[in-house]
Short mmCIF file of C-alpha atoms and ligand atoms in Angstrom, two decimals:
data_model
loop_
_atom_site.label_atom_id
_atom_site.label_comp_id
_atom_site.label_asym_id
_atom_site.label_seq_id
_atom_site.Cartn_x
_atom_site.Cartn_y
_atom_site.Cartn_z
CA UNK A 265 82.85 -40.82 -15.13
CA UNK A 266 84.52 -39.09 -18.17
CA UNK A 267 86.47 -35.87 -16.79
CA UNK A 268 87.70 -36.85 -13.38
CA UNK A 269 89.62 -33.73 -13.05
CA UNK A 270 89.27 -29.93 -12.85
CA UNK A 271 90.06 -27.86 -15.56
CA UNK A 272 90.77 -24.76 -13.90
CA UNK A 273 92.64 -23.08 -16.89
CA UNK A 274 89.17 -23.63 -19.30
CA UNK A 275 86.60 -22.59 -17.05
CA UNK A 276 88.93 -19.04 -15.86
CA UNK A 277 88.80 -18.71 -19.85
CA UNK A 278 84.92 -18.89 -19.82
CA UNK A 279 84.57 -17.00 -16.76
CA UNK A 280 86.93 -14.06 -18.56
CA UNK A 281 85.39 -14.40 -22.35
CA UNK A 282 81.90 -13.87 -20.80
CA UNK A 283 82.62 -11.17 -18.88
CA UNK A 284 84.22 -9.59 -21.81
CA UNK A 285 82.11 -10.11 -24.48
CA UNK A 286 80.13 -7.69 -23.18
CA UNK A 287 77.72 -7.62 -27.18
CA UNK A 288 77.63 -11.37 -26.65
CA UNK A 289 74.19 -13.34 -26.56
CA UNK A 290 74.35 -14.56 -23.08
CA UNK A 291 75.72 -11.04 -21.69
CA UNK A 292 73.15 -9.34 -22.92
CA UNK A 293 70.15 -11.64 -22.44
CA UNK A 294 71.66 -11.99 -18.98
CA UNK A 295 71.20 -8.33 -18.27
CA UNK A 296 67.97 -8.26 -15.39
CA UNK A 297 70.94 -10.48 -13.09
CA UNK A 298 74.02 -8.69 -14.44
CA UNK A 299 75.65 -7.90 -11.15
CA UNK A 300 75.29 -10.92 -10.08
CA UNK A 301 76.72 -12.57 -12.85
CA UNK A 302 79.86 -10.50 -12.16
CA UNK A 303 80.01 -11.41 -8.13
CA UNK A 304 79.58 -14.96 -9.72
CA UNK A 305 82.03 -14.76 -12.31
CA UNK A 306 84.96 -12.77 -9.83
CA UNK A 307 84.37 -14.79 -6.89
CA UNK A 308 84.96 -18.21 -9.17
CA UNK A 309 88.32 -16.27 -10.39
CA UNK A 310 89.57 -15.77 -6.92
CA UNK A 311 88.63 -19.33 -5.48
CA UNK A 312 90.27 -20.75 -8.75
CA UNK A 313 93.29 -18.40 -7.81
CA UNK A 314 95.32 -20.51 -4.74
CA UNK A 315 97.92 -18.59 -2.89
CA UNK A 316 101.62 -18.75 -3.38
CA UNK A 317 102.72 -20.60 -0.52
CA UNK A 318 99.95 -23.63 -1.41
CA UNK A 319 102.03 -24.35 -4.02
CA UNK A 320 104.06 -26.66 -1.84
CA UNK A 321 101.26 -29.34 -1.78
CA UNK A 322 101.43 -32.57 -2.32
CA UNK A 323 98.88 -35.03 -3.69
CA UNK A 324 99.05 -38.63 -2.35
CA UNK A 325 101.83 -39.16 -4.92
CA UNK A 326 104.26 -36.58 -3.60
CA UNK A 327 103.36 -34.96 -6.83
CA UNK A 328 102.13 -30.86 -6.56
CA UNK A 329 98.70 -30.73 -6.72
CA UNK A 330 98.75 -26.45 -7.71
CA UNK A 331 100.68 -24.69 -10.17
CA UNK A 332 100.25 -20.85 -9.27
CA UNK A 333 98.20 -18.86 -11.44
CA UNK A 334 96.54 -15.56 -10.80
CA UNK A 335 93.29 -16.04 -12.61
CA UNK A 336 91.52 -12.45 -11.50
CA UNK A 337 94.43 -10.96 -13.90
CA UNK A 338 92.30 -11.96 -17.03
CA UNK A 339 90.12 -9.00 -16.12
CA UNK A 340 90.53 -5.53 -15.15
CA UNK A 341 89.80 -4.71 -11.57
CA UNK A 342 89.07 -1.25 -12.58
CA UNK A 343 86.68 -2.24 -15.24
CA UNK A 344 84.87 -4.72 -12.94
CA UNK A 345 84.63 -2.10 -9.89
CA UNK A 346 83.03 0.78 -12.77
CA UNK A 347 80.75 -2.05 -13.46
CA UNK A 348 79.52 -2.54 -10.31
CA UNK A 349 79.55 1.52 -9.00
CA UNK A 350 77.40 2.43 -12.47
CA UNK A 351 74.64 0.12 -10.56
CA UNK A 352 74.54 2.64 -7.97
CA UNK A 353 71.36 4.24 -7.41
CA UNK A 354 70.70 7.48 -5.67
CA UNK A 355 69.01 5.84 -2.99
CA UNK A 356 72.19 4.00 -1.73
CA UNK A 357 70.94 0.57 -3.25
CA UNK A 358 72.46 -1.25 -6.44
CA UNK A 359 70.36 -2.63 -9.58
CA UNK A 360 70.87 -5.65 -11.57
CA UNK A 361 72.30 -2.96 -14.31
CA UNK A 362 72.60 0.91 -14.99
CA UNK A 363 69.24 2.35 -15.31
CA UNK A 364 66.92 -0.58 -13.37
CA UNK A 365 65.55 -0.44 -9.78
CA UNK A 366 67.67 -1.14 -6.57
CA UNK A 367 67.09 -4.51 -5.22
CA UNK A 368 68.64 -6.02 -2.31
CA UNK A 369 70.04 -9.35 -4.40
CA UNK A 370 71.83 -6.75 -6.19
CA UNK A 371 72.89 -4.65 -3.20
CA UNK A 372 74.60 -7.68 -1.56
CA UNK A 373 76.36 -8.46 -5.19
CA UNK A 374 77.92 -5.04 -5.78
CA UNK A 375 78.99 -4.99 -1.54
CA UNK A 376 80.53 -8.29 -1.98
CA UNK A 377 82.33 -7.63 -5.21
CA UNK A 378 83.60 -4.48 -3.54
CA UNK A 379 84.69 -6.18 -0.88
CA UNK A 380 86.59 -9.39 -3.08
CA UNK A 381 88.67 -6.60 -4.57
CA UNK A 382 89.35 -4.46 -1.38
CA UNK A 383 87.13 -1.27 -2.47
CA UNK A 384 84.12 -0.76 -0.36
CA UNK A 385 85.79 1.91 1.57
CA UNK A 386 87.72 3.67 -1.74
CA UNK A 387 84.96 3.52 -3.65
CA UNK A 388 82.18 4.43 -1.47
CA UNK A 389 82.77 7.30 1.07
CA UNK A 390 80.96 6.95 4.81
CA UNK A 391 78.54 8.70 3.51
CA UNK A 392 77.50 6.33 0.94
CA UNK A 393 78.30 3.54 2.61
CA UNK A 394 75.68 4.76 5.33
CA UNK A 395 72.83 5.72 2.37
CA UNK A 396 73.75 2.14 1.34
CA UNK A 397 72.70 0.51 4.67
CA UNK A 398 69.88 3.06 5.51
CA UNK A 399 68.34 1.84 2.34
CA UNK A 400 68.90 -1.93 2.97
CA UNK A 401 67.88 -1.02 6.78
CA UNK A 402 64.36 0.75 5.69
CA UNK A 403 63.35 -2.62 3.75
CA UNK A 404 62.47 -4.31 6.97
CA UNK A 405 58.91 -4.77 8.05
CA UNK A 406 58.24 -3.06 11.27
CA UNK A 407 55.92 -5.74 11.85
CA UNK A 408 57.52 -8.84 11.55
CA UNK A 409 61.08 -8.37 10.70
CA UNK A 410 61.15 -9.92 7.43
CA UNK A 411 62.73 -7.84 4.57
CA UNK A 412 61.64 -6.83 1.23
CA UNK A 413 64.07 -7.05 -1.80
CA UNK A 414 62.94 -3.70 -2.68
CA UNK A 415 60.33 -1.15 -2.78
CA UNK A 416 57.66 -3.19 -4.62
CA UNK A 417 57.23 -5.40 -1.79
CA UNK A 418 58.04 -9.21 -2.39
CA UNK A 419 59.11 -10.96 0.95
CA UNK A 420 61.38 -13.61 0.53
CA UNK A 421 63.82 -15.29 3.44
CA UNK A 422 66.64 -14.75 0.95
CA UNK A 423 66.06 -10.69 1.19
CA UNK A 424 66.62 -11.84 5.26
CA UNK A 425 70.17 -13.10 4.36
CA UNK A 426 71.11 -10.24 1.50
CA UNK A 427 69.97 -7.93 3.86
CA UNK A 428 72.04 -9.56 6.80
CA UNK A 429 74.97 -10.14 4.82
CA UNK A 430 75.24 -6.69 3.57
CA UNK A 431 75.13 -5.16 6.69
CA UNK A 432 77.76 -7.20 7.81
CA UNK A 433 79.70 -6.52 5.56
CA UNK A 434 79.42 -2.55 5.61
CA UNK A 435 80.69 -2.92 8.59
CA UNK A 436 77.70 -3.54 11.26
CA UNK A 437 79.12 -5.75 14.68
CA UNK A 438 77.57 -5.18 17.71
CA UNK A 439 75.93 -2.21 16.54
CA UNK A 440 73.52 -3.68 14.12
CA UNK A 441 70.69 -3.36 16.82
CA UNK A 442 70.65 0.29 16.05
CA UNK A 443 69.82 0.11 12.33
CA UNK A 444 67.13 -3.10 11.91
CA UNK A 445 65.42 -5.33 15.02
CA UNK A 446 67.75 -7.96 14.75
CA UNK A 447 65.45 -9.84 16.94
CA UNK A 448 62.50 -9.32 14.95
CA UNK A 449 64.60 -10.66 11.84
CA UNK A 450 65.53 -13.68 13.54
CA UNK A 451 61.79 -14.37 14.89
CA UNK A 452 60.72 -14.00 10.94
CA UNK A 453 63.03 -16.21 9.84
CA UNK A 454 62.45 -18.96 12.12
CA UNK A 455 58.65 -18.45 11.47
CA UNK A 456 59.83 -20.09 8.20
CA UNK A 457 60.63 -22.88 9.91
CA UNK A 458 58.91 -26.55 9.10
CA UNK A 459 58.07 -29.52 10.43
CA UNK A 460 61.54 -31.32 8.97
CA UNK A 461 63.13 -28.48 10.71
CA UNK A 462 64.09 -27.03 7.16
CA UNK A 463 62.93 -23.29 5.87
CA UNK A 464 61.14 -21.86 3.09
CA UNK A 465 60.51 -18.64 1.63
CA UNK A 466 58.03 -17.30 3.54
CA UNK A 467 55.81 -18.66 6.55
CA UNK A 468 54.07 -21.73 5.34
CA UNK A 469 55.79 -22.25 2.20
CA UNK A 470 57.83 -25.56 1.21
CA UNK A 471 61.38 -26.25 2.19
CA UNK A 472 63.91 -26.28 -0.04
CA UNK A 473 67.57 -26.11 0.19
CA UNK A 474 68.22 -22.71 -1.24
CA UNK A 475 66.27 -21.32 1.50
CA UNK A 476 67.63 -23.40 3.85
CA UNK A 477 71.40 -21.75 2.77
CA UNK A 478 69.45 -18.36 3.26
CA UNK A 479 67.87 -19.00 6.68
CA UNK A 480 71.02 -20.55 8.05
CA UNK A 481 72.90 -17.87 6.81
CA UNK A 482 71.37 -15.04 8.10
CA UNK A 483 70.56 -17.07 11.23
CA UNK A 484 74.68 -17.71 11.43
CA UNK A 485 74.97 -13.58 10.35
CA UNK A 486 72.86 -12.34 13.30
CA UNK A 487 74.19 -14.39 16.01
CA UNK A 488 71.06 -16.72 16.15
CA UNK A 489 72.27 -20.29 14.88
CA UNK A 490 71.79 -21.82 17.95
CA UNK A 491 68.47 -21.57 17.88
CA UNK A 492 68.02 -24.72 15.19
CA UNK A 493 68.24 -28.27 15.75
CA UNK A 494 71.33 -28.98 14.02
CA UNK A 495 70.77 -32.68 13.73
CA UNK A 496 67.44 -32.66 12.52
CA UNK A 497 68.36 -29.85 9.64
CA UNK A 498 71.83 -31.58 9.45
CA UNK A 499 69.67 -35.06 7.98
CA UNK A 500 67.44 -33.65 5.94
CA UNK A 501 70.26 -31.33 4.28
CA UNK A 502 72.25 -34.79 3.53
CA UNK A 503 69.48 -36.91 2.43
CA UNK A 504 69.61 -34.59 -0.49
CA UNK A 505 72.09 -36.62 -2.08
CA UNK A 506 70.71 -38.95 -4.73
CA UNK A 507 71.77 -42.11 -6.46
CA UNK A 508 74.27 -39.84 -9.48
CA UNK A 509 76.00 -38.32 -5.92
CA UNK A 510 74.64 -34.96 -6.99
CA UNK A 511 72.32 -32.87 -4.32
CA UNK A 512 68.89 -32.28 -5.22
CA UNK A 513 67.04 -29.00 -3.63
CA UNK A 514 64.46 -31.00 -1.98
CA UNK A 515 62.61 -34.35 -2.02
CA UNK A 516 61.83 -36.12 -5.21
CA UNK A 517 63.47 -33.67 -7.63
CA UNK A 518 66.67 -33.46 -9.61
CA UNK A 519 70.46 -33.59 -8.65
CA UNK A 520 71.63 -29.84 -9.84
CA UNK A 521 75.10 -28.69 -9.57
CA UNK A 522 74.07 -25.34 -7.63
CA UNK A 523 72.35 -27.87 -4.60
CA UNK A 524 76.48 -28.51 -3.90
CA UNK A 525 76.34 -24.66 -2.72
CA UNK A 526 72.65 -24.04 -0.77
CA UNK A 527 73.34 -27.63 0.63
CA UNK A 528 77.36 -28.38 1.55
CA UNK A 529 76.86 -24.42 2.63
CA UNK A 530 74.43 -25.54 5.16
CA UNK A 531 76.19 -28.69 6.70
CA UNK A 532 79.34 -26.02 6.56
CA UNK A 533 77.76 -23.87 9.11
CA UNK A 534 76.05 -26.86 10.92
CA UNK A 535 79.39 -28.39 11.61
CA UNK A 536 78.04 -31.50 9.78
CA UNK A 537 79.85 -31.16 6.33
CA UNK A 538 81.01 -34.57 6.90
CA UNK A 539 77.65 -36.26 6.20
CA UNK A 540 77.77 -36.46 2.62
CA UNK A 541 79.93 -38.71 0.21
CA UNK A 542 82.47 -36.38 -0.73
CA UNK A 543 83.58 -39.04 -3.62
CA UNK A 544 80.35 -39.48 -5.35
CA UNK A 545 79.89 -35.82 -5.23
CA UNK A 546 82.80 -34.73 -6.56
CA UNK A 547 82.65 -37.22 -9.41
CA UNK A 548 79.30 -35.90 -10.20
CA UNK A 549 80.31 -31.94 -10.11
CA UNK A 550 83.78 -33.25 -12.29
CA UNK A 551 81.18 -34.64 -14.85
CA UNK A 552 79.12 -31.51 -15.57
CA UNK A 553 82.12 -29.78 -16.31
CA UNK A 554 82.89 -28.67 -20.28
CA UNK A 555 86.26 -29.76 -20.30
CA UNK A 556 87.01 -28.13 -23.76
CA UNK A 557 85.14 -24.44 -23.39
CA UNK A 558 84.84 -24.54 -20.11
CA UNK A 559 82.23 -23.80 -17.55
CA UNK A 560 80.11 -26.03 -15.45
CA UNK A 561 76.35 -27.18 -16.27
CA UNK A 562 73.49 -28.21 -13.76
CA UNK A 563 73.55 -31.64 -15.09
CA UNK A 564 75.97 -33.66 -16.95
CA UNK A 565 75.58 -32.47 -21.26
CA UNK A 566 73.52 -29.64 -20.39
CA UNK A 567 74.92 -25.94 -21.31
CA UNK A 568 77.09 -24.28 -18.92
CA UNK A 569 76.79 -20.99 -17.23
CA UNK A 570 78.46 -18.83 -15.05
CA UNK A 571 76.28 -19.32 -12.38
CA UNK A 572 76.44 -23.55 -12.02
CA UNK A 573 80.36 -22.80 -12.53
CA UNK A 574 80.65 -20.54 -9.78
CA UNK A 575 78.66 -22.85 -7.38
CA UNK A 576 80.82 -25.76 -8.90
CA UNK A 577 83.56 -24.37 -7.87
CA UNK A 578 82.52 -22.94 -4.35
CA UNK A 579 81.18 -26.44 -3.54
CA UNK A 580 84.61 -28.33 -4.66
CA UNK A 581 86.48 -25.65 -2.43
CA UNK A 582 83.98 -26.62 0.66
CA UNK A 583 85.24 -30.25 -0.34
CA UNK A 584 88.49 -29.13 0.13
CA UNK A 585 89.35 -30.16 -3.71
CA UNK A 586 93.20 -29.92 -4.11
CA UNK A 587 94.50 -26.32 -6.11
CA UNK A 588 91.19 -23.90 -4.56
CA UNK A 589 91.30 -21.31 -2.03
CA UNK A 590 89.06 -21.44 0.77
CA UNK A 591 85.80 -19.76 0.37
CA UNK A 592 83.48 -18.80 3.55
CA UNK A 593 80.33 -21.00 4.09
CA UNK A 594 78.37 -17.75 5.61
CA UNK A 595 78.99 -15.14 3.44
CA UNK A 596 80.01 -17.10 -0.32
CA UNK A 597 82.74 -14.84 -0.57
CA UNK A 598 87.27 -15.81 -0.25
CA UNK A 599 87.63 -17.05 3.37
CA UNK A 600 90.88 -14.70 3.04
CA UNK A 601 88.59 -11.49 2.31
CA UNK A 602 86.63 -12.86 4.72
CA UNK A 603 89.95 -12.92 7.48
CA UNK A 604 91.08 -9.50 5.92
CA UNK A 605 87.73 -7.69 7.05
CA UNK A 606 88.18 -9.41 10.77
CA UNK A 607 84.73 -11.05 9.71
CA UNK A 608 85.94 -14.41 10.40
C1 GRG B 761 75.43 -14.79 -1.89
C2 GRG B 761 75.35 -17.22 -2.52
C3 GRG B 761 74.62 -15.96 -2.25
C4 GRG B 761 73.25 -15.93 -2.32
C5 GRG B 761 72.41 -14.74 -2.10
C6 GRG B 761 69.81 -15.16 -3.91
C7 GRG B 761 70.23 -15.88 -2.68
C8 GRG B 761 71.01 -15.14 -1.64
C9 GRG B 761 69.91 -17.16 -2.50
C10 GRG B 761 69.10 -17.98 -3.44
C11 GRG B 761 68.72 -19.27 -2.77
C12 GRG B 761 67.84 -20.11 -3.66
C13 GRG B 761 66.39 -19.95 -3.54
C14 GRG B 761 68.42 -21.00 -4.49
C15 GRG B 761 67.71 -21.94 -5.36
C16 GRG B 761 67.87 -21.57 -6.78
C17 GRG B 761 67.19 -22.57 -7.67
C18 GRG B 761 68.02 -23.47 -8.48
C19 GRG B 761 65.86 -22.65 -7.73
C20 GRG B 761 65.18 -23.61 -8.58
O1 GRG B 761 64.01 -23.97 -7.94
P1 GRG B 761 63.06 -25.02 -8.67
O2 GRG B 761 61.87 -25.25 -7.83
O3 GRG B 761 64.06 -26.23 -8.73
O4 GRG B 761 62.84 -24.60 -10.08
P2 GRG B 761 63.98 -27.71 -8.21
O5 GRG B 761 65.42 -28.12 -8.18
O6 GRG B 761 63.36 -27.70 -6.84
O7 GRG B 761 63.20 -28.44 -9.23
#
């Protein structure tokens, strides 16, 4: 394989120069996902960004393996938090961009960037953080417990794991039963389930990995994780790998850099991370990176983007790739934010 190591330094400069170049092509065609391009873009900074005391090491060489940069510094924190808070909508949720509906992908986003860079709770007061999870709260179906991403009506097991994850996140422990039917939630999410003991979006429908990550997760989020076969999941999640060492989403399809996320994720929370070849995969993440400009592609030679970097780099730090911090299989986000919050 050609580029057999990461280059941190190039994709923090992509991550930064898109961010920035805010009259740029891909900004602006990206602007119906723009918030969360930024939780992508941040959250790759941080996990790129190692702590001082890992400097000390050592590769099998005796050689240090991280040289301590702060890669967040290449953008403003204030800039990136007016970003996020000129999402805000007056009914508590967050849109994709200023001026577009709330929707819950972009509600979990703008909570999660919040949280990376310690504002939720100077940013928002109670009060909004409460509109914030009334809003994300009156999404669920009375009937069944599944969520809707927003008020339009699409019902999707991911809006169970934004919706989940949010909550958590504002702040909702043992108290969550008084806002949504956390036991309706779980019931809706298991009726998801298949007969390979994977998930899909809705009852019925196919199962693929990046529902899998979502079902999991919000199973692991409300307490409910138990209530899976672990083994069964555990083997279909690793038969994902393929010949290249890359993951592929589900049977028969493509290896795809973001499948390192929705899958490793998985196995992460199963306790099973073990069950993949964490050689071959790393060689094949290493070889969709642009070792020049920067950035990480789905494939090997295809174009990069912020999103296949992020999940890159999130899947190399579940692989415990020398020189990244930790990042939390349930909730995507630092595994030291995570610690901070007492969410751990
Ligand atoms: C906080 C990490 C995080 C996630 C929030 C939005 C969300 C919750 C999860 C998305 C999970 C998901 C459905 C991921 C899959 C994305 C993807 C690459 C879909 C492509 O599907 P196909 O059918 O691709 O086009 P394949 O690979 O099956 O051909």
């Amino acid at each position: 394989m050609a580029h057999q190591v990461l280059h941190k330094g190039a994709h923090a400069r992509y991550v930064v120069s898109f961010q920035k170049d805010k009259k740029g092509y891909e900004y602006v065609a990206s602007e119906y996902l723009r918030l969360s391009g930024i939780y992508w873009g941040t959250t790759a900074l941080m996990l790129l960004t190692t702590k001082k005391e890992e400097d000390k090491e050592k590769d099998n060489n005796n050689n240090p393996t991280t040289q301590f940069v702060d890669y967040t510094k290449g953008l403003s924190a204030d800039e990136v938090v007016a970003d996020v808070l000129e999402c805000r909508n007056a009914d508590g949720g967050f849109a994709s961009a200023p001026g577009h509906d709330s929707h819950l992908l972009y509600t979990l986003s703008a909570v999660q960037v919040l949280c990376n860079y310690d504002r939720l709770h100077k940013e928002l007061s109670e009060e909004q953080r409460r509109e914030t999870a009334k809003w994300v709260a009156s999404l669920q179906s009375e009937e069944d417990g599944s969520f809707k991403g927003d008020k339009w009506g699409e019902v999707d097991t991911r809006f169970s794991y934004c919706a989940s994850s949010c909550l958590r996140l504002l702040g909702f422990g043992p108290e969550l039963g008084d806002i949504i039917d956390v036991e309706k939630a779980v019931s809706f999410v298991l009726s998801c389930r298949n007969f390979d003991e994977g998930f899909g979006a809705r009852p019925g429908d196919e199962t693929h990995a990046g529902q899998v990550f979502c079902c999991v997760g919000a199973l692991a989020l409300l307490d409910a994780l138990d209530r899976v076969d672990a083994d069964r999941l555990a083997w279909w999640l690793c038969e994902r790998q393929t010949e290249g060492g890359g993951l592929n989403g589900r049977p028969q399809k493509k290896q795809d850099v973001c499948y390192t996320w929705w899958v490793l994720s998985s196995l992460s929370m199963l306790g099973r991370l073990h069950w993949v070849d964490r050689t071959a995969l790393v060689a094949f993440i290493l070889s969709c990176q642009d070792p020049e400009e920067g950035g990480i592609s789905d494939r090997p030679d295809d174009e990069v983007d912020v999103f296949h970097t992020f999940f890159g780099i999130a899947g190399l730090s579940l692989l415990k790739y020398p020189g990244l911090s930790e990042v939390n299989a349930k909730y995507a986000m630092p595994q030291r934010v995570i610690e901070k919050m007492g969410l751990a």
